Each structure stands twice: as C-alpha cells, then as structure tokens.
C-alpha cells in the first residue's frame, strides 16, 4: 500500500521504488493535425475540406512495463476511425521496432468527427476528387511514422511508477436511439431520459516516486460528435485531455472511447458545449485522482485474437448490379466496389476477422478491447457477466463497422443496419454477433 506513504517517506524509499511497485511507465504524444486543408471524416454532409483548427489532434502513447513481463503499449488517436490495413501497418512497425507480440499492443481512436479521413475507414461515405484522395493517401502513409515516434518517445521516457486505478462517473451521454435530440434538455430536467447508458469513467493513473502524475488513461462511452463544423478538433475528449494536462503540467492524458456507438453528447453543436462536456469529464477524472485508488499489483497478461464474425448474407452479382443502380449514391457506390472485387476474380467475404483483446493488469483489473463502433449493451453485459473490475474499450485496433448487440441488430436502424453501407461491408451482421463476441471476451477474461 505504498500509495498512502507520506511524501517524505516516499523520497527515502525512491531507490527501491520500481522494485516495490513492480512497474515502469512512459508517456508521450505526437501531433496528428493535418498541415493543410483536407477532407474531414465522420459526416457525409460535409462538402469541402477543413477550414482551420480548434484544438490540435494527437497520437498519444502509454508504455506500461511490468517488472516480470513484456511491456504493454496503448496508443490513442484523435481520429474518427482506423481501417484494418492501416492498423496492421502501424502495429507491424511498433512490433518490429520494440520486439513486441501483437497482444501487447492496443490502438484506440476517440471517434472525433472533426478529424481527417484516414485510409479506407468510412471511405464509402465520401465523394472527393483525385487531389483530395491523394491528400488522404499521403496522410495515411505518414500516420504509422508519427505513431511510432510517439511510442519511441514513451519508451524513452520509461521510469519507475506506481500504477493505480478507480472508476468515476459522468452523466452527459444520452442513448440516442431512445431519446429525440430536440427533447433531451426537457427529458433530462424531468428525469425521463430512456434507454441503456454506461456513465462509468475508468481512470488509470501513473505516478512517479514523488507522487507526481506522469500519465493518466481514461475512457467514456459516448460519441465524440458535439461538433460537425469545418475545424480540426478532438471534440469533447480533446477538451477533456487538455483540461487534465493543464491541471498536471508534464503529464500526458490519454482518452479511449468505450461502448458508445448508440450514445451521443446531448444537447450539442456549440463549441461551448464541447468544452463543457470536456470539463465535466476532466472533473470526473480529477475526482477519481483526488481519492485513494487501488494499486495495480501482480502479474499482467495479454491476449489478442481475431474471430470470424459472420455477415448475414453474401450478395449475388445480380443483386449487386441492381444495387449499383440505386438512387441512394452510397448504396450504389458500395455495390460498385464489390462488383469490382468480383470482376477481379475475388470472392465477397462471408465474415470479418474481428479483433478481441484482453489485458489483465495486475491481479484485479481487466481491460477488454473490442473493434468497431460497439453499442452500450456490450459493456453493460460484459461487466455484469464477468465482474465489476472490468473496463471495456470500443473503437479498438480496427473500426470496420458498427457492432450492434442482438437487441439493436433486431431493432435495425442506423446502428443495427444502415450504417453498414457507409462502412462498405456487403451486408448487415449475422444474428450471432453478440454471442460470438461475448463468448470470446469471456474466454479471454477467464484466461483461456
Ligand atoms: Zn459513430
């Protein structure tokens, strides 16, 4: 329980600090804001490139090195999403340079809708010209180098640290499928907001021997969609990280998105609201930091596997030809993309290699990371099924589509069905999507 030792005593024991805590930690960040105007991601309605910067976008890296095992590397990106190919390139660069297995590395995006288009993520949503396409390709090509730079710097910054964790709460996320946006203020005042939410704020803190905060990782399950304007911005997570870093000079704050695919920060569309939600989240983090937190002790383990997540159906050539003439330009574009694949002699896949990852941090805390835009039912179910000391990160390692629960899949709508068009997948998910993901996560959490 070194955490409760007064400062003077800490200074005396500092030579033994690393051996005592069992950890070293290092943090760093690298700017991701595009140099010039380019196409922004997240909304199909934008008709031109970005026109300025509200706050900078960042790649941030946390290296957590246990005394008895391999380092764990968490990378958070102020981006709307990341496709499988780009993620694999980034991971390969880090794994080769730092001699790490895949399971030791987790990539996470904040899902800010005020970041650039990257790689093939949501590419079926945009119709830009060759010049804009080249800017996206160039940005994508440069991204792995920037991420690696942040990771290298975090390794270089490794120092003995005490790691501790606790969970706070923040209440601005609203279930967007169950509440009309225009009525949210009134419904909130009357206590009538409906639908499942996950208001947990997981917080992992790293402090040096003098108790200074070196880095803090925190999460929240809510879309980063306060703003839909033409400026680069990390949206509410960006403001939250800024607030935390301002309060702790020298510390790096990393935000990860939870299972917030069906959650919105409401009301929205004003910069002051983005700042306000950022402050609410930062205040929740500070409240956690100010109280005793549980120390991370014991052996850490990591598991990463990709499971075949079945799609409902594989469209035939005839169906695709029909879809390619649809009046909806996104449906037509998706069909043309898959027809091209058939013309090249390649089959249309019947499933998707879906990433599920588990980090057991010390003996008490488990982090499950899931790919895609995961709806809130997953974190609520996993926490209920597998115990309270569990955090769930969504938007991790590969953002290939929305990931609906069985309930949301059955209900349909944007998260259950139509969003698949913008992600370019050939059909909606098969009905077993929830069971397969929960089964794999459960297996990993139980150490199998
Ligand atoms: Zn989304």
mmCIF file of C-alpha atoms in Angstrom, residues 179-331:
data_model
loop_
_atom_site.group_PDB
_atom_site.id
_atom_site.type_symbol
_atom_site.label_atom_id
_atom_site.label_comp_id
_atom_site.label_asym_id
_atom_site.label_seq_id
_atom_site.Cartn_x
_atom_site.Cartn_y
_atom_site.Cartn_z
ATOM 1 C CA UNK A 179 -34.466 9.942 -26.979
ATOM 2 C CA UNK A 180 -35.305 12.638 -29.525
ATOM 3 C CA UNK A 181 -32.402 15.094 -29.675
ATOM 4 C CA UNK A 182 -34.635 18.168 -29.510
ATOM 5 C CA UNK A 183 -36.349 16.867 -26.353
ATOM 6 C CA UNK A 184 -33.232 15.857 -24.406
ATOM 7 C CA UNK A 185 -32.940 19.002 -22.239
ATOM 8 C CA UNK A 186 -36.591 18.734 -21.205
ATOM 9 C CA UNK A 187 -36.383 14.950 -20.665
ATOM 10 C CA UNK A 188 -33.219 15.333 -18.578
ATOM 11 C CA UNK A 189 -34.816 18.012 -16.387
ATOM 12 C CA UNK A 190 -37.806 15.754 -15.772
ATOM 13 C CA UNK A 191 -35.644 12.662 -15.221
ATOM 14 C CA UNK A 192 -37.309 10.981 -18.190
ATOM 15 C CA UNK A 193 -34.311 10.053 -20.385
ATOM 16 C CA UNK A 194 -34.694 6.494 -21.665
ATOM 17 C CA UNK A 195 -32.505 3.630 -22.836
ATOM 18 C CA UNK A 196 -29.337 1.942 -21.591
ATOM 19 C CA UNK A 197 -26.262 4.105 -20.895
ATOM 20 C CA UNK A 198 -22.825 3.450 -19.386
ATOM 21 C CA UNK A 199 -21.718 6.523 -17.457
ATOM 22 C CA UNK A 200 -18.571 4.939 -15.984
ATOM 23 C CA UNK A 201 -15.293 6.838 -16.264
ATOM 24 C CA UNK A 202 -12.438 4.335 -15.927
ATOM 25 C CA UNK A 203 -9.204 6.014 -14.760
ATOM 26 C CA UNK A 204 -5.691 4.531 -14.716
ATOM 27 C CA UNK A 205 -3.018 6.767 -13.172
ATOM 28 C CA UNK A 206 0.779 6.528 -13.256
ATOM 29 C CA UNK A 207 2.712 8.482 -10.643
ATOM 30 C CA UNK A 208 6.436 8.817 -10.124
ATOM 31 C CA UNK A 209 8.318 8.325 -6.842
ATOM 32 C CA UNK A 210 7.445 11.884 -5.795
ATOM 33 C CA UNK A 211 3.751 11.241 -6.421
ATOM 34 C CA UNK A 212 3.689 13.485 -9.490
ATOM 35 C CA UNK A 213 1.170 12.379 -12.105
ATOM 36 C CA UNK A 214 3.118 11.271 -15.213
ATOM 37 C CA UNK A 215 0.241 9.916 -17.238
ATOM 38 C CA UNK A 216 -3.453 9.166 -16.967
ATOM 39 C CA UNK A 217 -5.635 6.978 -19.170
ATOM 40 C CA UNK A 218 -9.377 7.500 -19.008
ATOM 41 C CA UNK A 219 -12.417 6.435 -21.009
ATOM 42 C CA UNK A 220 -16.040 7.250 -21.659
ATOM 43 C CA UNK A 221 -18.790 5.582 -23.690
ATOM 44 C CA UNK A 222 -20.127 8.378 -25.884
ATOM 45 C CA UNK A 223 -19.780 9.570 -29.479
ATOM 46 C CA UNK A 224 -17.377 12.491 -29.975
ATOM 47 C CA UNK A 225 -19.966 14.324 -32.050
ATOM 48 C CA UNK A 226 -20.631 17.615 -30.301
ATOM 49 C CA UNK A 227 -19.318 19.447 -33.359
ATOM 50 C CA UNK A 228 -19.948 18.885 -37.064
ATOM 51 C CA UNK A 229 -18.181 22.022 -38.307
ATOM 52 C CA UNK A 230 -15.118 22.583 -40.513
ATOM 53 C CA UNK A 231 -12.346 22.830 -37.905
ATOM 54 C CA UNK A 232 -9.909 20.206 -36.669
ATOM 55 C CA UNK A 233 -10.801 19.320 -33.098
ATOM 56 C CA UNK A 234 -10.628 16.435 -30.666
ATOM 57 C CA UNK A 235 -14.227 17.361 -29.693
ATOM 58 C CA UNK A 236 -15.174 16.797 -26.012
ATOM 59 C CA UNK A 237 -12.425 14.151 -25.442
ATOM 60 C CA UNK A 238 -9.863 16.623 -26.803
ATOM 61 C CA UNK A 239 -11.023 19.331 -24.387
ATOM 62 C CA UNK A 240 -11.080 16.815 -21.503
ATOM 63 C CA UNK A 241 -7.466 15.774 -22.191
ATOM 64 C CA UNK A 242 -6.413 19.447 -22.424
ATOM 65 C CA UNK A 243 -8.045 20.204 -19.062
ATOM 66 C CA UNK A 244 -6.352 17.238 -17.349
ATOM 67 C CA UNK A 245 -2.953 18.096 -18.848
ATOM 68 C CA UNK A 246 -3.325 21.748 -17.792
ATOM 69 C CA UNK A 247 -4.048 20.661 -14.217
ATOM 70 C CA UNK A 248 -0.979 18.378 -14.173
ATOM 71 C CA UNK A 249 1.878 20.059 -16.061
ATOM 72 C CA UNK A 250 4.155 17.500 -17.691
ATOM 73 C CA UNK A 251 1.568 14.708 -17.572
ATOM 74 C CA UNK A 252 0.095 13.101 -20.689
ATOM 75 C CA UNK A 253 -3.647 12.375 -20.711
ATOM 76 C CA UNK A 254 -4.989 9.637 -22.988
ATOM 77 C CA UNK A 255 -8.693 9.198 -23.793
ATOM 78 C CA UNK A 256 -10.230 5.971 -25.028
ATOM 79 C CA UNK A 257 -13.770 5.544 -26.321
ATOM 80 C CA UNK A 258 -15.933 2.960 -24.590
ATOM 81 C CA UNK A 259 -19.026 1.231 -25.993
ATOM 82 C CA UNK A 260 -20.699 4.477 -27.021
ATOM 83 C CA UNK A 261 -21.913 3.648 -30.522
ATOM 84 C CA UNK A 262 -25.536 4.408 -29.603
ATOM 85 C CA UNK A 263 -24.683 7.285 -27.243
ATOM 86 C CA UNK A 264 -24.464 10.988 -28.073
ATOM 87 C CA UNK A 265 -23.358 14.025 -26.047
ATOM 88 C CA UNK A 266 -26.640 15.929 -25.949
ATOM 89 C CA UNK A 267 -27.528 18.732 -26.473
ATOM 90 C CA UNK A 268 -24.751 19.566 -28.935
ATOM 91 C CA UNK A 269 -23.438 21.642 -31.907
ATOM 92 C CA UNK A 270 -21.913 24.510 -29.899
ATOM 93 C CA UNK A 271 -18.204 24.769 -29.086
ATOM 94 C CA UNK A 272 -19.095 25.800 -25.532
ATOM 95 C CA UNK A 273 -20.938 22.502 -25.106
ATOM 96 C CA UNK A 274 -17.887 20.535 -26.328
ATOM 97 C CA UNK A 275 -15.774 22.450 -23.792
ATOM 98 C CA UNK A 276 -18.390 21.902 -21.105
ATOM 99 C CA UNK A 277 -18.600 18.115 -21.635
ATOM 100 C CA UNK A 278 -14.810 18.028 -21.759
ATOM 101 C CA UNK A 279 -14.713 19.826 -18.414
ATOM 102 C CA UNK A 280 -17.339 17.503 -16.916
ATOM 103 C CA UNK A 281 -15.258 14.509 -17.954
ATOM 104 C CA UNK A 282 -11.997 16.084 -16.745
ATOM 105 C CA UNK A 283 -13.688 16.919 -13.419
ATOM 106 C CA UNK A 284 -14.736 13.250 -13.086
ATOM 107 C CA UNK A 285 -11.123 12.209 -13.722
ATOM 108 C CA UNK A 286 -9.851 14.724 -11.135
ATOM 109 C CA UNK A 287 -12.384 13.489 -8.572
ATOM 110 C CA UNK A 288 -11.038 9.953 -9.046
ATOM 111 C CA UNK A 289 -7.412 11.125 -8.850
ATOM 112 C CA UNK A 290 -8.065 13.037 -5.623
ATOM 113 C CA UNK A 291 -9.218 9.935 -3.735
ATOM 114 C CA UNK A 292 -7.301 6.761 -2.834
ATOM 115 C CA UNK A 293 -7.111 4.492 -5.880
ATOM 116 C CA UNK A 294 -6.491 0.745 -5.973
ATOM 117 C CA UNK A 295 -2.846 -0.078 -6.689
ATOM 118 C CA UNK A 296 -2.049 -2.330 -9.650
ATOM 119 C CA UNK A 297 -0.004 -5.205 -8.338
ATOM 120 C CA UNK A 298 0.731 -8.680 -9.542
ATOM 121 C CA UNK A 299 1.319 -10.383 -12.847
ATOM 122 C CA UNK A 300 -0.057 -8.896 -16.072
ATOM 123 C CA UNK A 301 -1.074 -10.897 -19.124
ATOM 124 C CA UNK A 302 -2.315 -10.049 -22.616
ATOM 125 C CA UNK A 303 -4.375 -11.954 -25.194
ATOM 126 C CA UNK A 304 -5.344 -10.945 -28.747
ATOM 127 C CA UNK A 305 -7.414 -12.992 -31.155
ATOM 128 C CA UNK A 306 -9.447 -12.305 -34.262
ATOM 129 C CA UNK A 307 -12.716 -14.195 -34.571
ATOM 130 C CA UNK A 308 -14.734 -14.741 -37.739
ATOM 131 C CA UNK A 309 -17.786 -12.548 -37.343
ATOM 132 C CA UNK A 310 -20.384 -13.739 -39.883
ATOM 133 C CA UNK A 311 -22.289 -11.345 -42.100
ATOM 134 C CA UNK A 312 -25.962 -12.080 -42.662
ATOM 135 C CA UNK A 313 -25.568 -12.836 -46.361
ATOM 136 C CA UNK A 314 -23.270 -12.563 -49.336
ATOM 137 C CA UNK A 315 -24.953 -10.611 -52.138
ATOM 138 C CA UNK A 316 -25.005 -12.209 -55.604
ATOM 139 C CA UNK A 317 -23.681 -10.431 -58.689
ATOM 140 C CA UNK A 318 -27.278 -9.852 -59.821
ATOM 141 C CA UNK A 319 -28.171 -8.227 -56.516
ATOM 142 C CA UNK A 320 -25.085 -6.029 -56.669
ATOM 143 C CA UNK A 321 -25.868 -4.917 -60.224
ATOM 144 C CA UNK A 322 -29.336 -3.935 -59.044
ATOM 145 C CA UNK A 323 -27.904 -2.094 -56.022
ATOM 146 C CA UNK A 324 -25.360 -0.309 -58.219
ATOM 147 C CA UNK A 325 -28.264 1.460 -59.951
ATOM 148 C CA UNK A 326 -29.868 2.560 -56.678
ATOM 149 C CA UNK A 327 -30.813 6.218 -56.318
ATOM 150 C CA UNK A 328 -29.000 6.289 -52.964
ATOM 151 C CA UNK A 329 -25.435 7.124 -54.021
ATOM 152 C CA UNK A 330 -23.861 5.379 -51.033
ATOM 153 C CA UNK A 331 -25.662 2.083 -51.737
#
